[in-house]
Amino acid sequence: MPRLSVVEPLSVIGGAVERGLVYLGGVAQLLGRAFAHAFTSSLKRSLSYQRACHQAMVIGVGAVPVISFITFFIGVIMALQGAYELKRFGALHLIADTVAISITRELGPLVTAIVVIGRSGSAFAAEIGTMKVTEELDALETMALHPIGFLVTPKLLAMLVMMPCLTIWADLMGVLGGSVFGVTGADYTFGTYLSATRDALYMRDIITGLVKSIVFALVITGVGCQEGFATGAGSEEVGRSTTSAVVTSIFLVVLVDLVFTAIFYVTGGA
Amino acid sequence: MDVDGPIISGRDLRVHYGDREILHGVSFDVQPKETMVILGGSGSGKSTLLRTMVGLEKPTSGAVWVGGTNLAQASAAELDEVRKKIGLSFQGGALIGSMTVGENVALPLREHTNLEASTIEVMVRIKLEQVGLIQFQDFMPSELSGGMKKRAALARAMAMDPEILFFDEPSAGLDPIVAAGIDSLILNLKQALAVTIVVVTHELASAFLIADRIIVLDGGHIVAMATTDELRRSTHPRIQQFLNRVPDSEVSDDVDHLRLYTDRI
């Protein structure tokens, strides 16, 4: 019987870990350069500001309707699911607490991130990838307009501002969704539901969600733009990098979520 | 870019894509205000040479001097300074798709100069007038035909009044009439602006029409650097083959192909 080699699976795992670290290193480097361009770019500050505002409109304001609907519905769903269990303990009055905490700490930031990945992370990869294929990135460079400063920095700044804003909005809509059940299915009025929510929440519940949303903004921008720049020749490559941007971003966002939730738990934030 | 002698010069320039050497130590000079055409078939390395001259590819060895700066060793800031003095008209136009034609032309002016918006507007109109696209200022690049995109790209390349204008395959993919229009546009610019012009092309007729001198590239080597008249008289077999449009035989084609991968054959 041939001896099973331990080396081979280990080298496969090692190779995968190494590739993962190299990828993260690349994303971190891209974000670092984008930050550096925010302060030391040769591009005109006023025009960069205009581009960032335009991005903020597209990324943030454009996402408000879809995020409102989704988190509102998730608020209703959380209330229904929570009520199913709470009713058995005769604790239906805790439904406001359940919804408020699960939305602000977890679902608000996460659902916002996933919607933004679908709307904007994919668009970053497709936009930059297409520009690479059509030589627009080269054109920017030959005009002495650095592609990272020109394209990534405005997106990064817009994301860092808009993700927390969208998350707060998502929290609010989730709570409103929960209140629909609270008013119709539990013995709340709209006013008592909101004050119960207010009593249930600590500032740290909202803050931890916002901290997560800022890290999500970094991940989504970094991965989306990195995939765009890594696009090879040909239009099918744009599709590949867009898919890859979405899949990788979702994976990393959930991973980052896990790490931060664990950190908040250990440090007593939970 | 007030330099004595050549405005662009390459010295023993080698460029690699990965392990593959594309340019095998080419040396050349481009004199101020001359029109140099780089002529060669596909895979000859002519586009790579152009990309090296504008700093998009770093040579693995050798030097490429543009206006007194060696791009092989230039810092990012030095490279930016050189790039503000050159204009490159890309093969497919490479206009920024999210901006109108006018905004594309205005882009370098807005970013690199402190001109008033109204002055920039006037300059954009002048540049678009020069390439005959004045009525298309507010069109998006996707609404233009191939020839119009190239002309718009030329207007953008000229926006900063560059000292050197580069053209990548100006007539590729265009019908003969539009291509002839681009050629005469280049000829007009040559007379009107007195700038150095470097054109990369595989179109013989267009090359002989616009060039003062021609560099013939083949398999990453310069086989000739001569005036158009000298070139017509050349007896070099590869040049004769190119000028007379004789196809490669099957075997030499393979050798050519291999030569891309290794220089030993």
PDB file of C-alpha atoms in Angstrom, chain A residues 37-173:
ATOM      1  CA  HIS A  37      -3.350  60.137  -4.310  1.00  0.00           C
ATOM      2  CA  ALA A  38      -6.116  61.671  -2.209  1.00  0.00           C
ATOM      3  CA  PHE A  39      -3.500  63.840  -0.505  1.00  0.00           C
ATOM      4  CA  THR A  40      -0.583  64.185  -2.894  1.00  0.00           C
ATOM      5  CA  SER A  41      -2.097  63.813  -6.329  1.00  0.00           C
ATOM      6  CA  SER A  42      -0.948  65.971  -9.219  1.00  0.00           C
ATOM      7  CA  LEU A  43      -4.589  66.030 -10.330  1.00  0.00           C
ATOM      8  CA  LYS A  44      -6.625  69.121  -9.611  1.00  0.00           C
ATOM      9  CA  ARG A  45      -8.247  68.904  -6.196  1.00  0.00           C
ATOM     10  CA  SER A  46     -11.489  70.575  -7.241  1.00  0.00           C
ATOM     11  CA  LEU A  47     -11.942  68.190 -10.170  1.00  0.00           C
ATOM     12  CA  SER A  48     -11.154  65.159  -7.990  1.00  0.00           C
ATOM     13  CA  TYR A  49     -13.762  66.423  -5.550  1.00  0.00           C
ATOM     14  CA  GLN A  50     -16.284  66.668  -8.394  1.00  0.00           C
ATOM     15  CA  ARG A  51     -15.531  63.108  -9.474  1.00  0.00           C
ATOM     16  CA  ALA A  52     -15.898  61.875  -5.876  1.00  0.00           C
ATOM     17  CA  CYS A  53     -19.271  63.642  -5.577  1.00  0.00           C
ATOM     18  CA  HIS A  54     -20.429  62.100  -8.829  1.00  0.00           C
ATOM     19  CA  GLN A  55     -19.389  58.668  -7.548  1.00  0.00           C
ATOM     20  CA  ALA A  56     -21.147  59.323  -4.233  1.00  0.00           C
ATOM     21  CA  MET A  57     -24.361  60.035  -6.113  1.00  0.00           C
ATOM     22  CA  VAL A  58     -24.063  56.844  -8.170  1.00  0.00           C
ATOM     23  CA  ILE A  59     -22.917  54.575  -5.331  1.00  0.00           C
ATOM     24  CA  GLY A  60     -24.930  56.065  -2.473  1.00  0.00           C
ATOM     25  CA  VAL A  61     -28.007  57.955  -3.578  1.00  0.00           C
ATOM     26  CA  GLY A  62     -28.677  55.525  -6.423  1.00  0.00           C
ATOM     27  CA  ALA A  63     -28.713  52.599  -3.993  1.00  0.00           C
ATOM     28  CA  VAL A  64     -31.226  54.126  -1.553  1.00  0.00           C
ATOM     29  CA  PRO A  65     -34.432  52.732  -3.127  1.00  0.00           C
ATOM     30  CA  VAL A  66     -33.250  49.140  -3.430  1.00  0.00           C
ATOM     31  CA  ILE A  67     -31.603  49.128   0.003  1.00  0.00           C
ATOM     32  CA  SER A  68     -34.749  50.636   1.528  1.00  0.00           C
ATOM     33  CA  PHE A  69     -36.980  47.908   0.140  1.00  0.00           C
ATOM     34  CA  ILE A  70     -34.640  45.045   0.953  1.00  0.00           C
ATOM     35  CA  THR A  71     -33.912  46.058   4.541  1.00  0.00           C
ATOM     36  CA  PHE A  72     -37.546  46.956   5.167  1.00  0.00           C
ATOM     37  CA  PHE A  73     -38.569  43.455   4.095  1.00  0.00           C
ATOM     38  CA  ILE A  74     -35.756  41.905   6.103  1.00  0.00           C
ATOM     39  CA  GLY A  75     -37.006  43.836   9.129  1.00  0.00           C
ATOM     40  CA  VAL A  76     -40.465  42.264   8.649  1.00  0.00           C
ATOM     41  CA  ILE A  77     -38.925  38.827   8.110  1.00  0.00           C
ATOM     42  CA  MET A  78     -36.755  39.111  11.248  1.00  0.00           C
ATOM     43  CA  ALA A  79     -39.829  40.100  13.271  1.00  0.00           C
ATOM     44  CA  LEU A  80     -41.833  37.153  11.916  1.00  0.00           C
ATOM     45  CA  GLN A  81     -39.024  34.653  12.492  1.00  0.00           C
ATOM     46  CA  GLY A  82     -38.254  36.040  15.937  1.00  0.00           C
ATOM     47  CA  ALA A  83     -41.916  36.028  16.930  1.00  0.00           C
ATOM     48  CA  TYR A  84     -42.193  32.346  16.048  1.00  0.00           C
ATOM     49  CA  GLU A  85     -39.756  31.485  18.823  1.00  0.00           C
ATOM     50  CA  LEU A  86     -40.480  34.292  21.272  1.00  0.00           C
ATOM     51  CA  LYS A  87     -44.195  33.468  21.326  1.00  0.00           C
ATOM     52  CA  ARG A  88     -43.414  30.053  22.832  1.00  0.00           C
ATOM     53  CA  PHE A  89     -41.826  31.783  25.793  1.00  0.00           C
ATOM     54  CA  GLY A  90     -44.545  34.398  26.038  1.00  0.00           C
ATOM     55  CA  ALA A  91     -41.921  37.015  25.298  1.00  0.00           C
ATOM     56  CA  LEU A  92     -43.440  38.611  22.216  1.00  0.00           C
ATOM     57  CA  HIS A  93     -42.811  42.040  23.758  1.00  0.00           C
ATOM     58  CA  LEU A  94     -39.097  41.461  23.128  1.00  0.00           C
ATOM     59  CA  ILE A  95     -39.636  41.522  19.367  1.00  0.00           C
ATOM     60  CA  ALA A  96     -38.535  45.155  19.081  1.00  0.00           C
ATOM     61  CA  ASP A  97     -35.240  44.328  20.841  1.00  0.00           C
ATOM     62  CA  THR A  98     -34.633  41.287  18.630  1.00  0.00           C
ATOM     63  CA  VAL A  99     -35.162  43.170  15.416  1.00  0.00           C
ATOM     64  CA  ALA A 100     -33.238  46.261  16.519  1.00  0.00           C
ATOM     65  CA  ILE A 101     -30.166  44.357  17.631  1.00  0.00           C
ATOM     66  CA  SER A 102     -29.994  41.928  14.722  1.00  0.00           C
ATOM     67  CA  ILE A 103     -30.485  44.702  12.189  1.00  0.00           C
ATOM     68  CA  THR A 104     -28.063  47.278  13.592  1.00  0.00           C
ATOM     69  CA  ARG A 105     -25.314  44.871  14.574  1.00  0.00           C
ATOM     70  CA  GLU A 106     -25.429  42.502  11.646  1.00  0.00           C
ATOM     71  CA  LEU A 107     -28.011  42.607   8.913  1.00  0.00           C
ATOM     72  CA  GLY A 108     -27.985  46.336   8.196  1.00  0.00           C
ATOM     73  CA  PRO A 109     -24.265  46.520   7.380  1.00  0.00           C
ATOM     74  CA  LEU A 110     -24.143  43.097   5.703  1.00  0.00           C
ATOM     75  CA  VAL A 111     -27.168  43.534   3.448  1.00  0.00           C
ATOM     76  CA  THR A 112     -25.994  47.033   2.528  1.00  0.00           C
ATOM     77  CA  ALA A 113     -22.576  45.661   1.622  1.00  0.00           C
ATOM     78  CA  ILE A 114     -24.049  42.910  -0.547  1.00  0.00           C
ATOM     79  CA  VAL A 115     -26.324  45.328  -2.401  1.00  0.00           C
ATOM     80  CA  VAL A 116     -23.402  47.726  -2.938  1.00  0.00           C
ATOM     81  CA  ILE A 117     -21.226  44.858  -4.213  1.00  0.00           C
ATOM     82  CA  GLY A 118     -23.929  43.973  -6.727  1.00  0.00           C
ATOM     83  CA  ARG A 119     -24.470  47.560  -7.844  1.00  0.00           C
ATOM     84  CA  SER A 120     -21.070  49.211  -7.507  1.00  0.00           C
ATOM     85  CA  GLY A 121     -18.326  46.634  -6.862  1.00  0.00           C
ATOM     86  CA  SER A 122     -19.233  44.891 -10.103  1.00  0.00           C
ATOM     87  CA  ALA A 123     -19.468  48.242 -11.892  1.00  0.00           C
ATOM     88  CA  PHE A 124     -15.966  49.242 -10.710  1.00  0.00           C
ATOM     89  CA  ALA A 125     -14.507  46.050 -12.174  1.00  0.00           C
ATOM     90  CA  ALA A 126     -16.472  46.364 -15.411  1.00  0.00           C
ATOM     91  CA  GLU A 127     -15.652  50.053 -15.872  1.00  0.00           C
ATOM     92  CA  ILE A 128     -11.922  49.762 -15.208  1.00  0.00           C
ATOM     93  CA  GLY A 129     -11.724  46.446 -17.083  1.00  0.00           C
ATOM     94  CA  THR A 130     -13.388  47.924 -20.167  1.00  0.00           C
ATOM     95  CA  MET A 131     -11.111  50.948 -19.984  1.00  0.00           C
ATOM     96  CA  LYS A 132      -8.127  48.613 -19.914  1.00  0.00           C
ATOM     97  CA  VAL A 133      -9.348  46.639 -22.926  1.00  0.00           C
ATOM     98  CA  THR A 134     -10.018  49.810 -24.951  1.00  0.00           C
ATOM     99  CA  GLU A 135      -6.629  51.355 -24.009  1.00  0.00           C
ATOM    100  CA  GLU A 136      -8.338  54.147 -22.068  1.00  0.00           C
ATOM    101  CA  LEU A 137      -6.101  53.424 -19.072  1.00  0.00           C
ATOM    102  CA  ASP A 138      -3.048  53.817 -21.303  1.00  0.00           C
ATOM    103  CA  ALA A 139      -4.549  57.015 -22.692  1.00  0.00           C
ATOM    104  CA  LEU A 140      -4.944  58.414 -19.166  1.00  0.00           C
ATOM    105  CA  GLU A 141      -1.346  57.549 -18.410  1.00  0.00           C
ATOM    106  CA  THR A 142       0.010  59.179 -21.548  1.00  0.00           C
ATOM    107  CA  MET A 143      -1.927  62.322 -20.595  1.00  0.00           C
ATOM    108  CA  ALA A 144      -0.081  62.253 -17.246  1.00  0.00           C
ATOM    109  CA  LEU A 145      -3.361  61.469 -15.450  1.00  0.00           C
ATOM    110  CA  HIS A 146      -2.619  58.616 -13.099  1.00  0.00           C
ATOM    111  CA  PRO A 147      -5.352  55.961 -13.429  1.00  0.00           C
ATOM    112  CA  ILE A 148      -5.381  55.189  -9.696  1.00  0.00           C
ATOM    113  CA  GLY A 149      -5.727  58.838  -8.724  1.00  0.00           C
ATOM    114  CA  PHE A 150      -8.182  59.479 -11.532  1.00  0.00           C
ATOM    115  CA  LEU A 151     -10.392  56.416 -11.106  1.00  0.00           C
ATOM    116  CA  VAL A 152      -9.855  54.685  -7.754  1.00  0.00           C
ATOM    117  CA  THR A 153      -9.420  57.618  -5.364  1.00  0.00           C
ATOM    118  CA  PRO A 154     -12.843  59.210  -6.110  1.00  0.00           C
ATOM    119  CA  LYS A 155     -14.529  55.807  -5.753  1.00  0.00           C
ATOM    120  CA  LEU A 156     -12.743  55.107  -2.486  1.00  0.00           C
ATOM    121  CA  LEU A 157     -13.640  58.457  -0.949  1.00  0.00           C
ATOM    122  CA  ALA A 158     -17.250  58.140  -2.091  1.00  0.00           C
ATOM    123  CA  MET A 159     -17.507  54.614  -0.693  1.00  0.00           C
ATOM    124  CA  LEU A 160     -15.999  55.588   2.670  1.00  0.00           C
ATOM    125  CA  VAL A 161     -18.644  58.278   3.087  1.00  0.00           C
ATOM    126  CA  MET A 162     -21.625  56.537   1.524  1.00  0.00           C
ATOM    127  CA  MET A 163     -21.330  53.058   3.065  1.00  0.00           C
ATOM    128  CA  PRO A 164     -21.885  54.263   6.669  1.00  0.00           C
ATOM    129  CA  CYS A 165     -24.696  56.553   5.462  1.00  0.00           C
ATOM    130  CA  LEU A 166     -26.396  53.721   3.607  1.00  0.00           C
ATOM    131  CA  THR A 167     -25.926  51.466   6.635  1.00  0.00           C
ATOM    132  CA  ILE A 168     -27.644  53.938   8.962  1.00  0.00           C
ATOM    133  CA  TRP A 169     -30.476  54.233   6.451  1.00  0.00           C
ATOM    134  CA  ALA A 170     -30.676  50.431   6.233  1.00  0.00           C
ATOM    135  CA  ASP A 171     -30.845  50.224  10.047  1.00  0.00           C
ATOM    136  CA  LEU A 172     -33.726  52.683  10.068  1.00  0.00           C
ATOM    137  CA  MET A 173     -35.646  50.878   7.326  1.00  0.00           C
TER     138      MET A 173
END
